Every structure is written in structure tokens, then in C-alpha cells.
XYZ file of C-alpha atoms in Angstrom:
706
model
C -109.714 96.525 40.403
C -112.171 95.766 43.187
C -111.152 94.011 46.408
C -113.103 90.910 45.337
C -111.404 90.833 41.929
C -108.004 91.363 43.549
C -108.430 88.431 45.910
C -109.681 86.197 43.096
C -106.570 87.074 41.102
C -104.332 86.379 44.095
C -106.121 83.073 44.678
C -105.479 82.114 41.079
C -101.773 82.827 41.589
C -101.698 80.549 44.633
C -103.571 77.840 42.781
C -101.073 78.026 39.927
C -98.058 77.321 42.103
C -98.237 73.493 41.908
C -98.455 73.696 38.109
C -95.368 75.928 37.955
C -93.501 73.454 40.158
C -92.688 71.331 37.135
C -90.719 74.040 35.387
C -87.141 74.564 36.743
C -84.494 74.314 39.520
C -82.853 76.630 42.475
C -80.569 76.803 45.404
C -82.070 76.504 48.861
C -82.455 79.769 50.800
C -80.312 80.167 53.869
C -81.745 80.137 57.380
C -83.007 83.638 58.164
C -81.850 84.983 61.519
C -84.869 87.326 61.627
C -87.188 84.389 62.331
C -85.268 83.274 65.452
C -85.702 79.612 64.453
C -82.158 78.385 63.868
C -82.858 74.791 62.854
C -85.462 75.566 60.184
C -85.025 77.218 56.784
C -87.041 80.280 55.825
C -88.764 78.150 53.196
C -90.411 75.996 55.893
C -91.716 78.857 58.032
C -95.271 80.266 57.721
C -94.099 83.820 57.109
C -93.067 86.166 54.300
C -89.271 86.341 54.531
C -86.763 87.717 52.031
C -82.964 87.676 52.026
C -81.076 90.177 49.843
C -77.489 89.143 49.191
C -75.136 92.150 49.332
C -72.074 90.094 48.424
C -72.697 90.218 44.684
C -71.148 92.885 42.444
C -73.171 96.072 42.700
C -73.452 98.903 40.182
C -74.947 101.367 42.657
C -73.336 103.975 44.922
C -74.008 101.959 48.133
C -75.227 105.013 50.055
C -78.900 104.338 50.885
C -80.575 101.093 51.885
C -83.335 101.920 49.375
C -80.887 100.919 46.606
C -81.238 97.200 47.383
C -84.871 96.853 48.479
C -86.647 97.287 45.143
C -87.258 93.566 44.574
C -89.062 92.940 47.884
C -92.854 92.825 47.395
C -94.946 94.773 49.860
C -92.028 97.045 50.739
C -91.674 100.611 49.455
C -88.364 102.392 50.094
C -88.242 105.889 48.630
C -85.061 107.935 48.327
C -86.271 111.456 49.100
C -83.305 113.219 47.400
C -83.037 114.948 50.755
C -80.292 113.702 53.063
C -81.569 115.876 55.915
C -84.503 113.440 56.071
C -84.225 109.656 56.165
C -85.386 107.179 53.524
C -89.162 106.724 53.499
C -89.741 103.056 54.310
C -93.083 101.275 54.574
C -94.170 97.628 54.610
C -97.721 96.752 53.574
C -98.720 100.340 54.278
C -97.235 100.466 57.787
C -94.959 103.477 58.179
C -96.123 105.162 54.955
C -97.478 108.215 56.772
C -94.269 109.030 58.684
C -93.130 112.570 57.897
C -89.596 111.972 59.245
C -87.511 108.917 60.075
C -89.038 105.446 59.980
C -91.941 104.352 62.172
C -94.165 101.289 62.116
C -91.254 99.093 60.980
C -88.567 97.648 63.269
C -84.955 98.214 62.147
C -81.775 96.399 63.221
C -78.120 96.652 62.195
C -76.007 93.651 63.232
C -78.516 92.908 65.972
C -78.441 96.458 67.397
C -81.878 98.120 67.282
C -82.039 101.133 64.982
C -85.604 101.637 66.229
C -85.845 103.230 69.644
C -88.280 101.957 72.323
C -90.909 104.540 71.290
C -91.021 103.126 67.740
C -89.054 105.850 65.920
C -86.171 104.550 63.784
C -83.323 105.708 61.539
C -81.655 104.086 58.509
C -78.883 106.512 57.592
C -76.130 104.716 59.540
C -76.712 101.313 57.875
C -73.344 100.448 56.310
C -73.818 98.784 52.910
C -70.044 98.773 52.450
C -69.716 96.295 55.334
C -72.921 94.412 54.556
C -73.402 90.736 53.809
C -77.192 90.558 53.560
C -80.459 92.298 54.365
C -83.356 90.317 55.837
C -86.957 91.473 55.538
C -89.950 90.020 57.401
C -93.527 90.971 56.578
C -96.805 89.897 58.083
C -98.071 88.700 61.491
C -94.789 87.301 62.868
C -93.232 90.783 62.825
C -95.218 91.400 66.033
C -92.790 89.180 67.962
C -90.330 92.080 67.766
C -92.555 94.264 69.938
C -93.773 97.836 69.592
C -94.242 99.202 66.038
C -93.623 95.933 64.219
C -95.496 96.303 60.940
C -92.433 94.633 59.473
C -88.777 93.959 60.302
C -85.661 94.966 58.323
C -82.211 93.785 59.438
C -78.775 94.470 57.968
C -76.014 91.961 58.734
C -72.325 92.600 58.141
C -70.131 89.937 56.567
C -67.912 87.690 58.705
C -64.175 87.766 58.240
C -62.949 84.479 56.735
C -59.691 82.545 56.555
C -58.494 84.396 53.452
C -57.750 88.096 53.751
C -59.955 90.111 51.410
C -59.786 93.807 50.595
C -62.285 95.857 48.592
C -61.719 99.385 47.321
C -64.556 101.170 45.557
C -65.329 104.606 44.132
C -68.263 106.046 42.183
C -69.123 109.373 40.576
C -72.527 110.441 39.312
C -74.525 113.410 38.133
C -75.429 116.239 40.508
C -71.923 116.263 41.997
C -72.352 112.934 43.769
C -69.193 111.014 44.656
C -68.752 108.051 46.998
C -65.763 105.990 48.137
C -65.449 102.996 50.440
C -62.878 100.502 51.654
C -63.373 97.168 53.388
C -60.943 94.667 54.880
C -61.982 91.153 55.907
C -59.852 88.379 57.336
C -58.966 86.396 60.429
C -56.255 85.980 63.011
C -56.344 82.568 64.641
C -59.880 81.953 65.912
C -60.899 85.596 65.435
C -62.341 87.192 62.319
C -62.725 90.843 61.422
C -64.607 93.092 58.999
C -63.615 96.748 58.969
C -65.253 99.151 56.533
C -65.280 102.910 55.990
C -67.169 105.046 53.497
C -67.709 108.680 52.578
C -70.326 110.290 50.360
C -70.591 113.859 49.042
C -73.305 115.360 46.864
C -74.417 118.755 45.602
C -77.932 117.283 45.431
C -80.474 116.969 42.656
C -82.406 119.924 44.021
C -81.281 123.365 45.014
C -80.172 123.570 48.651
C -79.780 119.780 49.048
C -76.016 119.328 49.398
C -74.892 116.740 51.953
C -71.966 114.714 53.240
C -72.022 111.357 55.038
C -69.158 109.591 56.796
C -69.419 106.052 58.136
C -67.161 103.560 59.877
C -68.197 100.021 60.792
C -66.222 97.262 62.518
C -67.292 93.716 63.302
C -65.089 91.268 65.189
C -65.932 87.683 66.052
C -64.152 84.941 67.945
C -64.931 81.244 68.031
C -65.010 79.963 71.628
C -64.417 76.507 73.100
C -67.430 74.224 73.006
C -68.921 75.779 69.867
C -69.541 79.224 71.345
C -69.054 82.549 69.614
C -68.498 86.161 70.650
C -69.324 89.092 68.324
C -68.337 92.712 68.848
C -69.760 95.477 66.646
C -68.945 99.181 66.487
C -70.436 101.878 64.268
C -69.761 105.579 63.727
C -71.904 107.844 61.557
C -71.639 111.570 60.886
C -73.673 113.814 58.600
C -72.741 117.479 59.077
C -74.977 120.271 57.798
C -77.160 118.306 55.343
C -79.283 120.897 53.562
C -83.072 120.491 53.480
C -84.858 121.881 50.368
C -88.295 121.079 51.871
C -91.263 119.952 49.795
C -92.842 121.715 46.818
C -96.402 122.547 45.851
C -97.720 120.960 42.666
C -97.401 124.296 40.842
C -93.739 124.490 41.871
C -93.133 120.915 40.693
C -94.502 121.811 37.258
C -92.518 125.046 37.145
C -89.116 123.639 38.208
C -88.785 120.339 40.116
C -85.172 121.134 41.052
C -85.960 124.296 42.998
C -86.017 124.595 46.773
C -88.872 126.200 48.655
C -88.161 129.907 49.252
C -88.303 129.570 53.048
C -85.686 126.803 52.888
C -83.222 129.371 51.565
C -84.532 132.104 53.842
C -84.022 130.054 57.019
C -81.151 127.902 55.683
C -82.965 124.702 56.719
C -80.454 121.969 57.525
C -79.691 119.045 59.799
C -76.561 117.635 61.476
C -76.347 114.119 62.932
C -73.660 112.239 64.810
C -74.079 108.711 66.167
C -71.697 106.244 67.835
C -72.626 102.818 69.141
C -71.145 99.531 70.365
C -72.696 96.103 70.703
C -71.715 92.621 71.868
C -73.343 89.224 71.448
C -72.362 85.924 73.084
C -73.714 82.551 72.044
C -72.946 79.295 73.821
C -74.360 75.793 73.266
C -75.881 74.141 76.327
C -75.240 70.475 75.735
C -76.317 68.976 72.425
C -79.841 70.396 72.376
C -79.627 73.792 74.065
C -78.366 77.216 73.195
C -77.930 80.429 75.210
C -77.594 83.934 73.731
C -76.808 87.175 75.545
C -76.449 90.532 73.820
C -76.136 94.145 74.808
C -75.594 97.489 73.141
C -75.163 101.163 73.897
C -74.849 104.343 71.921
C -75.118 108.103 71.754
C -76.863 110.247 69.156
C -76.936 114.017 68.649
C -79.177 115.863 66.196
C -79.424 119.568 65.418
C -82.053 120.685 62.923
C -82.955 124.154 61.668
C -86.618 124.441 60.636
C -88.523 127.030 58.608
C -90.897 128.049 61.411
C -91.931 131.692 60.787
C -90.743 134.291 63.290
C -94.333 135.362 63.939
C -95.365 131.811 64.865
C -92.661 131.771 67.544
C -94.240 134.749 69.311
C -96.584 132.366 71.131
C -95.313 131.676 74.656
C -95.965 127.960 74.001
C -93.747 127.859 70.900
C -90.763 125.515 71.011
C -88.862 127.708 68.538
C -87.446 126.774 65.145
C -84.217 124.946 66.062
C -84.348 121.382 67.401
C -81.407 120.233 69.513
C -81.487 116.603 70.675
C -78.762 114.595 72.314
C -78.746 111.549 74.510
C -77.908 107.918 74.925
C -79.592 104.591 74.429
C -78.877 100.977 75.259
C -80.357 97.606 75.930
C -79.971 93.942 76.813
C -81.474 90.755 75.399
C -81.209 87.222 76.788
C -82.763 84.085 75.360
C -82.407 80.342 75.534
C -83.362 77.762 72.902
C -83.947 74.034 73.085
C -84.252 71.501 70.271
C -85.658 68.025 70.661
C -88.584 65.733 69.918
C -92.260 65.984 70.905
C -95.116 63.807 69.719
C -92.808 62.064 67.264
C -91.750 65.313 65.535
C -88.989 67.905 65.717
C -89.435 70.769 68.172
C -87.534 74.010 68.754
C -88.506 76.334 71.583
C -87.098 79.771 72.437
C -87.848 82.012 75.412
C -86.263 85.302 76.338
C -86.516 88.817 77.664
C -85.284 92.202 76.511
C -84.981 95.659 78.009
C -84.186 98.890 76.166
C -83.754 102.449 77.346
C -83.562 105.811 75.607
C -82.557 109.014 77.426
C -82.744 112.296 75.565
C -82.334 115.982 76.266
C -84.629 117.950 73.964
C -84.028 121.672 73.593
C -85.658 124.177 71.270
C -84.309 127.558 70.242
C -85.558 130.405 68.121
C -84.190 130.258 64.580
C -83.423 133.975 64.493
C -81.619 136.699 66.412
C -82.635 140.312 66.613
C -80.981 143.392 68.084
C -84.178 145.412 67.666
C -82.537 147.849 65.262
C -83.392 146.055 62.044
C -84.905 142.885 60.582
C -83.983 139.702 62.449
C -81.112 137.534 61.269
C -82.676 134.217 60.160
C -81.329 130.675 60.178
C -79.229 131.066 63.330
C -79.659 129.810 66.875
C -81.454 132.285 69.082
C -83.094 132.301 72.496
C -83.959 129.102 74.366
C -87.655 128.155 74.105
C -87.748 124.546 75.257
C -85.723 122.356 77.621
C -86.867 118.925 78.733
C -85.490 115.511 79.654
C -87.283 112.637 77.945
C -86.959 108.935 78.607
C -88.515 105.814 77.125
C -88.090 102.321 78.541
C -89.411 98.986 77.453
C -89.362 95.621 79.207
C -90.502 92.654 77.122
C -90.773 88.913 77.582
C -91.273 86.551 74.644
C -91.549 82.896 73.745
C -91.703 81.085 70.432
C -91.959 77.442 69.415
C -91.757 75.538 66.115
C -93.106 71.978 65.982
C -93.322 69.498 63.107
C -96.260 67.545 64.494
C -96.794 65.452 61.336
C -94.597 64.605 58.322
C -96.215 67.305 56.156
C -97.395 69.740 58.848
C -95.641 72.195 61.144
C -96.717 74.896 63.574
C -94.937 78.110 64.526
C -96.423 80.029 67.442
C -95.284 82.668 69.871
C -96.222 85.608 72.053
C -94.600 88.753 73.380
C -95.660 90.915 76.296
C -94.394 94.483 75.968
C -94.439 97.347 78.437
C -93.367 100.777 77.171
C -92.976 103.705 79.593
C -92.662 107.377 78.612
C -91.543 110.119 80.949
C -90.871 113.812 80.341
C -89.343 116.277 82.813
C -89.905 119.903 81.748
C -87.033 122.265 82.649
C -88.428 125.311 80.811
C -91.244 126.691 82.949
C -92.398 130.322 82.880
C -95.487 132.244 83.898
C -96.871 131.852 80.341
C -95.466 128.364 79.668
C -96.575 125.906 82.374
C -94.865 122.693 83.450
C -95.366 120.059 80.709
C -93.902 117.159 82.709
C -95.713 113.847 82.774
C -95.562 110.126 82.230
C -97.573 107.358 80.607
C -97.278 103.588 80.262
C -98.555 101.221 77.560
C -98.697 97.418 77.777
C -99.850 94.773 75.332
C -99.720 91.017 74.730
C -99.115 90.183 71.059
C -99.731 86.503 70.221
C -99.103 85.032 66.756
C -99.375 81.573 65.193
C -98.871 80.024 61.770
C -99.530 76.640 60.181
C -97.458 75.298 57.259
C -98.340 72.382 54.947
C -95.831 70.626 52.662
C -97.734 68.762 49.903
C -94.457 68.394 47.951
C -90.787 68.815 48.834
C -90.664 71.952 46.649
C -93.955 73.503 47.781
C -95.208 75.072 51.020
C -98.654 76.474 51.804
C -99.217 78.419 55.006
C -101.688 80.432 57.049
C -100.677 82.788 59.865
C -102.488 85.208 62.160
C -101.523 87.527 64.994
C -101.923 90.791 66.852
C -99.584 93.757 67.040
C -99.481 97.235 68.529
C -97.893 100.607 67.852
C -97.411 103.254 70.535
C -97.180 106.968 69.765
C -93.582 108.144 69.397
C -92.246 110.941 71.556
C -92.562 113.293 68.584
C -96.287 112.480 68.390
C -96.770 112.909 72.136
C -94.992 116.287 72.074
C -98.075 118.487 71.461
C -101.736 118.248 72.424
C -104.423 118.357 69.738
C -106.395 121.036 71.637
C -103.410 123.409 71.603
C -103.036 123.351 75.374
C -99.867 122.974 77.411
C -98.436 119.565 78.230
C -97.859 116.354 76.375
C -100.560 114.362 74.560
C -100.746 111.542 77.071
C -104.339 110.877 76.059
C -103.147 109.145 72.867
C -103.721 105.392 72.770
C -101.589 102.787 70.993
C -102.882 101.478 67.674
C -103.735 97.762 67.909
C -103.752 95.554 64.820
C -105.067 92.128 63.823
C -103.128 90.475 61.005
C -103.942 87.534 58.741
C -101.860 86.072 55.904
C -102.299 83.179 53.435
C -99.297 82.279 51.316
C -97.460 79.799 49.140
C -93.760 79.194 48.394
C -92.278 77.136 45.583
C -88.658 76.408 44.631
C -86.534 74.124 42.523
C -82.890 73.181 42.914
C -81.582 75.055 39.850
C -82.560 78.661 40.510
C -86.313 79.095 40.165
C -88.494 80.285 43.031
C -91.961 81.746 43.379
C -93.777 83.210 46.385
C -97.310 84.584 46.676
C -99.341 85.880 49.590
C -102.640 87.592 50.347
C -103.009 89.523 53.590
C -105.285 91.699 55.689
C -104.448 93.882 58.691
C -107.191 95.695 60.628
C -106.124 98.409 63.064
C -108.065 100.040 65.899
C -107.164 103.508 67.212
C -105.147 104.402 64.099
C -102.951 107.466 64.709
C -103.356 110.452 62.376
C -102.497 114.153 62.280
C -105.030 116.249 64.245
C -103.765 119.748 63.448
C -100.799 121.700 62.092
C -100.267 125.137 63.613
C -97.231 127.365 64.113
C -94.789 124.702 63.042
C -96.286 122.108 65.387
C -97.964 118.842 64.416
C -100.302 117.163 66.871
C -102.003 113.778 66.595
C -105.178 111.955 67.579
C -106.626 108.466 67.413
C -109.054 108.340 64.495
C -110.650 104.889 64.744
C -110.235 101.887 62.472
C -108.084 101.324 59.380
C -107.599 98.407 57.013
C -104.591 97.367 54.929
C -105.157 94.433 52.593
C -103.629 93.161 49.410
C -101.605 90.570 47.551
C -97.927 90.052 46.768
C -96.056 88.023 44.180
C -92.327 87.544 43.651
C -90.323 85.274 41.368
C -86.721 84.410 40.534
C -86.470 82.632 37.179
C -83.310 81.385 35.393
C -84.051 81.821 31.685
C -80.856 80.357 30.213
C -77.287 79.639 31.264
C -76.357 83.336 31.527
C -79.811 84.926 31.843
C -82.123 85.413 34.829
C -85.268 87.350 35.620
C -86.472 88.734 38.948
C -90.057 89.953 39.373
C -92.059 91.486 42.220
C -95.586 92.897 42.307
C -97.776 94.330 45.057
C -101.468 95.186 45.182
C -102.397 97.147 48.294
C -105.640 98.723 49.479
C -105.204 100.859 52.609
C -108.100 102.964 53.882
C -109.726 104.405 56.999
C -112.686 102.316 58.156
C -114.178 105.056 60.330
C -114.964 108.699 59.631
C -113.113 111.280 61.735
C -112.843 115.090 62.103
C -109.855 116.924 60.673
C -108.225 120.343 60.745
C -107.316 121.775 57.344
C -104.396 124.173 57.083
C -103.692 125.761 60.466
C -106.626 125.606 62.872
C -107.449 124.835 66.480
C -110.741 122.972 66.026
C -111.552 120.282 63.435
C -113.866 121.599 60.764
C -113.876 118.851 58.115
C -114.927 115.215 58.227
C -112.835 112.535 56.539
C -115.374 109.920 55.380
C -114.952 106.200 55.986
C -113.299 104.513 53.028
C -110.812 107.338 52.358
C -107.381 106.083 51.297
C -104.565 106.248 53.851
C -102.087 108.798 52.458
C -98.566 107.859 51.467
C -99.571 104.345 50.363
C -99.062 103.211 46.774
C -101.870 100.909 45.656
C -99.713 99.267 42.964
C -96.020 98.467 42.775
C -94.044 96.506 40.221
C -90.406 95.563 39.773
C -88.524 93.610 37.105
C -84.833 92.949 36.555
C -83.427 91.107 33.556
C -79.810 90.088 34.230
C -77.101 88.732 31.903
C -73.825 87.398 33.330
C -71.048 86.635 30.854
C -67.433 85.593 31.242
C -66.142 89.159 31.628
C -69.197 91.312 30.985
C -72.431 91.748 32.928
C -75.520 93.745 31.979
C -78.974 94.352 33.427
C -82.172 96.139 32.520
C -84.287 97.148 35.509
C -87.793 98.592 35.692
C -89.832 99.802 38.636
C -93.320 101.256 38.747
C -95.262 102.899 41.580
C -98.936 103.844 41.482
C -100.493 107.141 42.483
C -100.211 108.170 46.153
C -102.598 110.477 48.014
C -100.854 113.147 50.058
C -103.276 114.020 52.855
C -105.961 112.433 55.006
C -108.759 114.061 53.002
C -107.495 112.564 49.760
C -107.694 116.054 48.232
C -104.575 115.615 46.068
C -102.193 112.925 44.955
C -98.770 112.378 43.451
C -99.162 110.658 40.071
C -97.783 107.182 39.519
C -94.694 106.590 37.418
C -92.591 103.931 35.732
C -88.815 104.134 35.355
C -86.188 102.175 33.410
C -82.566 101.740 34.489
C -79.633 100.205 32.616
C -76.392 98.669 33.950
C -73.200 97.308 32.401
C -69.964 96.081 33.988
C -66.602 94.644 32.880
C -64.100 92.611 34.903
C -60.344 92.315 34.345
C -57.752 90.118 36.033
C -55.008 92.669 36.557
C -51.787 91.350 38.037
C -52.252 91.179 41.788
C -56.007 91.618 41.821
C -59.298 92.015 40.029
C -60.551 95.285 38.607
C -64.226 95.884 37.845
C -65.572 98.901 36.026
C -69.296 99.583 35.919
C -71.847 102.099 34.724
C -75.500 102.652 35.521
C -78.037 104.970 33.919
C -80.932 105.729 36.254
C -84.216 106.979 34.777
C -83.102 106.042 31.282
C -86.076 107.765 29.600
C -85.659 110.932 31.709
C -89.197 110.778 33.104
C -90.382 113.556 35.405
C -91.803 112.033 38.568
C -92.485 112.627 42.258
C -90.193 110.285 44.139
C -91.748 110.744 47.599
C -94.358 112.775 49.427
C -94.563 114.621 52.757
C -97.887 113.475 54.168
C -100.228 116.178 55.544
C -97.736 119.012 55.004
C -99.582 122.038 56.396
C -98.583 124.452 53.621
C -99.469 122.152 50.723
C -95.795 121.460 49.993
C -96.346 117.717 49.727
C -94.071 116.792 46.835
C -90.406 115.757 46.696
C -89.449 115.331 43.014
C -87.236 112.469 41.871
C -84.142 113.054 39.722
C -83.944 113.006 35.947
C -81.629 110.848 33.853
C -78.360 110.257 35.699
C -75.165 108.436 34.759
C -73.074 106.743 37.455
C -69.549 105.464 36.791
C -67.582 103.320 39.213
C -64.488 101.226 39.816
C -63.859 98.352 42.243
C -60.470 96.864 43.069
C -59.936 93.597 44.938
C -56.282 92.731 45.596
C -55.427 89.034 45.631
């Protein structure tokens, strides 16, 4: 499908919305906290916003956030079947090329940033057991969250209510996967609480992919005099010794998709993570029209990772070794005030605030071998120190946003954020052959955004929004220079984007809803891999890139007990400028990537459908998801083929004495299709592919005492 044909099709979808408005009825969506406009529903805002309710009965293990994000158009969350690496998460192509963690998308858990000031984020500690809802924002207004805001994903824990509620849950599935969780909600006087704990163990679908995860989450809130509220949040996460099977070549995928790469066994590649954090938020009304919010958070994170860097590659005096040891703290503050009133005869809400975040990290590197000189080295163990530096990232941002209904059918949402991000590195490992790599750099950018919404009917909204955003290099991308020299890559520039979105939203009071959008995002100074050598990846700015496409989602009640959810995405992401590239391991670019080449890691087509039946005691669902082919490197020399999978669920509820018991079963990949679930973009050894699991049965029980 050509770009012109795609936009004509999307335009036809938008034009069809008023005709569909005569068909059915739905509940109104709740106000979305992500938008920071408290007095206005998500339906009335000129932005793509989705709320995923986690309170409903689930037939999944509740381990990874990717489990619940399948029905969000424009978003691709891929479970890598590798718990040493985080879920691959991208929104409209932003973040698709990250080889580890999440970048290009801002992450929050109960208001605490899970994305650090440099733009690198983690999802593993998100507690679905404690969760109430997930909010997803796509499009231009994501830029109001600052650096690396190609989209925003927030998890919110449930509030404790008047009635005490307990939930006990356990699941078991193929590949030795078991999970258990417990949650207690309630209140004492004016205070509510939500305490949840979970544990997950797996042998892994692939060889050398066993893992364990432990999580504890607590949320306390207290209602204050005058309508105020205080929230306290604490989170603990631990993942000891998660094995990393690494990626496979295409020949290895065809031979045995469950195998691990030989060097993964040779070096015992693995990762351990521990994270603890606390946060507090205070909200107080200022008279009848004002509102003040103050929040702060702090935490500590430690990561140890054993890589498969060859012993010979570590002979270079500039090598950082094959064991990564990171530990440090982070924290931040946010303050904002809101005012609601009238202007020009229409409603007005205005918010202004400032935020500051800080990350301090000690980064050490060690050899991943020890040798006594008498025989072959012992691999997969911590050896001699090869790197020792203190890194820090700070950001200081100011922002303002206003929503104004300036006519009965028209409203305007506009805002701007000015961000300053400072990087500093202090090298403590200096030798005659390894010079001082210390340095600092600062990036600043103003990111304005505005959107116009039109309400031709009470059940229909049309909108247009536009804005600018920016994305700094992360510390991992600054770590090595593209020319192979000593020091950090402080010559890298932030990528700057221009975003445009046209959309429509329709709803009815009995359950039906439809949303459609077309979008384009043009980026200057796109960041891409410059070279891979000796276990190091370095980056360079490669010019312009474009991400454009269309999205459609629908929720349709078909009968009293039947409903259908649909989501579809068409996405074209490509480099607009040609740029030089290293292939394999090299020191000087020898190939040219032509303009028009697809950005790797991006699926051009996505589809999702879920047919749900809810009976008196029984529930059942048939779910399908499809993902198009994905290129795996900047040259577009190879790709992971597209796939379509079917999943089946069934559940039964019983009223059993003092509580309710629910048993459930889910068959994933019902037709046992071989597929590549995720890819490692630009993997230097051609091991791009991470296979997805075959047919798997999950069984579970939930118990809720009365």
C-alpha cells in the first residue's frame, strides 16, 4: 500500500465516523491523569489517549506489562522471552530501535518516573498485581513530558476503599513458569491502603533463560481537611541472576528456536537487578478554583550484567571489560498549580509547573574471565577492573498548559515545556594507555504543542494537533565515540521532531466507541548505530527520519453478553537522508544506507481483535494479534517475517462460602505457529532474532474472601 493510498483509506475511516454514530451506546471514559487536565474528559481532548482497566478478571500471569497493551493502536510491546532484557516497547516507531531497556517513550509508575533524565527507562518493576489502570498517550502532546517523549505510558495502582478486599492468585504454565500474588485493599478512617506482593519463576522457553522476579508495592493515601489528599508509594523489585540466551541467527532459528547462542553458555550471560524507591504526592485545593500539587521521589538501583565479550576483544587498553556493574540513586521533585475559571465566555483551565530530576550512578566494568596463566581462562566470572567512572544526569524543566472552550463547539489545548538536560562523567580509571574520559555536555530545548478540537455532535469529536519534541542521547549512547578514540561521544546532538496528528473520536452511551487518527512525525538528527567493535556500540546522528501512518480502534457491544475489541495500525518509518554505516566490526564507515530505507525494528502493520463472551458463571474469549515483517538492521539487509497468532481463554466463577473462587485457563499460540517475537536491532554478529514460544497452556486460580 502506498503512502497516498494509506492516507486515503485513513481519510475514509474518519469520514465514516458520523455515519457509524447512529449505531450503538457506551459508558463515558474517565478523566485521564496523563493529560494533566483534571476538569476535562479524555474524549474532549485533541490527543490520542487510551485507558486500560486492570480491575477486570484477567486470565494472564500478570508478570509483564506487554500482557495488557495489545489493544492499543500504534503501540508495540514485545515480550522477548528473555527476562535479562526488558520488554521492547515502541509507540508510532519511537523506541523501536532500542537494544536494551525502553527509550523514546516516557514511563511512570504511580507518578514516579521509570524513565531517567537521560531518556533510558525500565518496565520490569511495574506491579500489575497492585494496578488499577494503565494510561497511554500518543502523538504531539507527549512532548509536554520532556526529553524522549515519543509517547507516555503510566501505571496507576488502585486506591483502598471503604470495604476491605483481598485477592489471592496463582498461575502455572508451560516452560516451568509459575506466578503467585496477593493484594490487600482497605481503609482505616480517612486513610486507604493497597499492599501487593508477587513472585514469578520460570525455566524459560529457550535454553539458558531461567529467571525469578520478586515485587512488593504499597500505596497509602489520606484525605486531608479542605479537600486535600496525601499519597505515599513504595516499591521493591528484585531479579537475581536472570539468564540471557542472547539472539540467534536465522539459520539457528530454523534449526532450533529454543536453543541459546553458544557464547551465552560459554560466558554464562546473566543479569541481576535490585531496585527500591519511595514517592509522595500532596494535593491541596486553593479556594474554589485553584489547585496545588507537590510531589517528590527517590530511589536506588543496582545492576550487574555478564556479557559475552570475547577475551581477545578485552585485550585493548580501551576495553571496558565484559561485566557491567552499575549502582546509584535517583530522585526528583515536581510542583504545579492549576486554576479553573471563565475567559471569553468559555471554560478555562490553566496549569503551570516545574520539575527537577537527578540521576547519580557509579559505572564499573570488569573482565568476564580470570586467568592464572597456567591454563585456559575461567569464563563468566568477575575479573580485573577495566572501568570506573561516576556519571550524573540532571534535568530542570518548566512547563505550562492551558485548555479553553472558546466557543460552544470548539476548544483549544496548548502548552510548552522548556527542558535542560546536563550530563557529566568523572573518570576514575586512568592509565598510561587509557586516558581520562571525563567530560560534560548540556542540551536545552523548547517544545511547544497545540491542538484544536471540534464537537459537531455530543458523541463526536474531530481534532488537529501539532508540536515539537526532542530526544537526547542516553548515557549508554554517549559512552563510546564513533571514531574509536578515548572519551565520551559529546559530539552527539539531540534528535528534534515535528509532530502532526488529525483524529476523530466517537462514542455512544451503551458501550460502543471508535477512534481513528492519521499522523506524521519528522525528525532531524536521528540517532543510529555508527559501529560495533569489541563488544562496544557507538552512535552518530544520521540526518532526517519520518514516521507516518494511521490508527483505528473500536469497542463494539454485539449482544447482551458479547463484545468485540479491534485495533489496527499502519506505519511507515524510514530514513529521509542517506548516511554512511559500518558493517560488522569496523572503524570507518564503508557502506551507504540510501534515503528511503526502513527504520529497523518497526512493524509496518499491526492488528488486534478480541471477541469476548461474559455469562452468568462462565467467561470465554478468542484473541488474535498480527504483526508485519520487521527489518533488523539499518541497511535493511534482513528481516523477521510477520506472523499472526490466536489465543483462547475460558474462566469459571463459584460463590464458595466466605468468598469467590475463579478458575481460568488460557492457551497462547493456539495453532502452534513458529514466529520471531522480537529482534535485536543492528546486532553485530547477525544474531538478530529472539524466537517467540510455541503453544502454551496456562492454568490459574483466584480467591477473593468476602
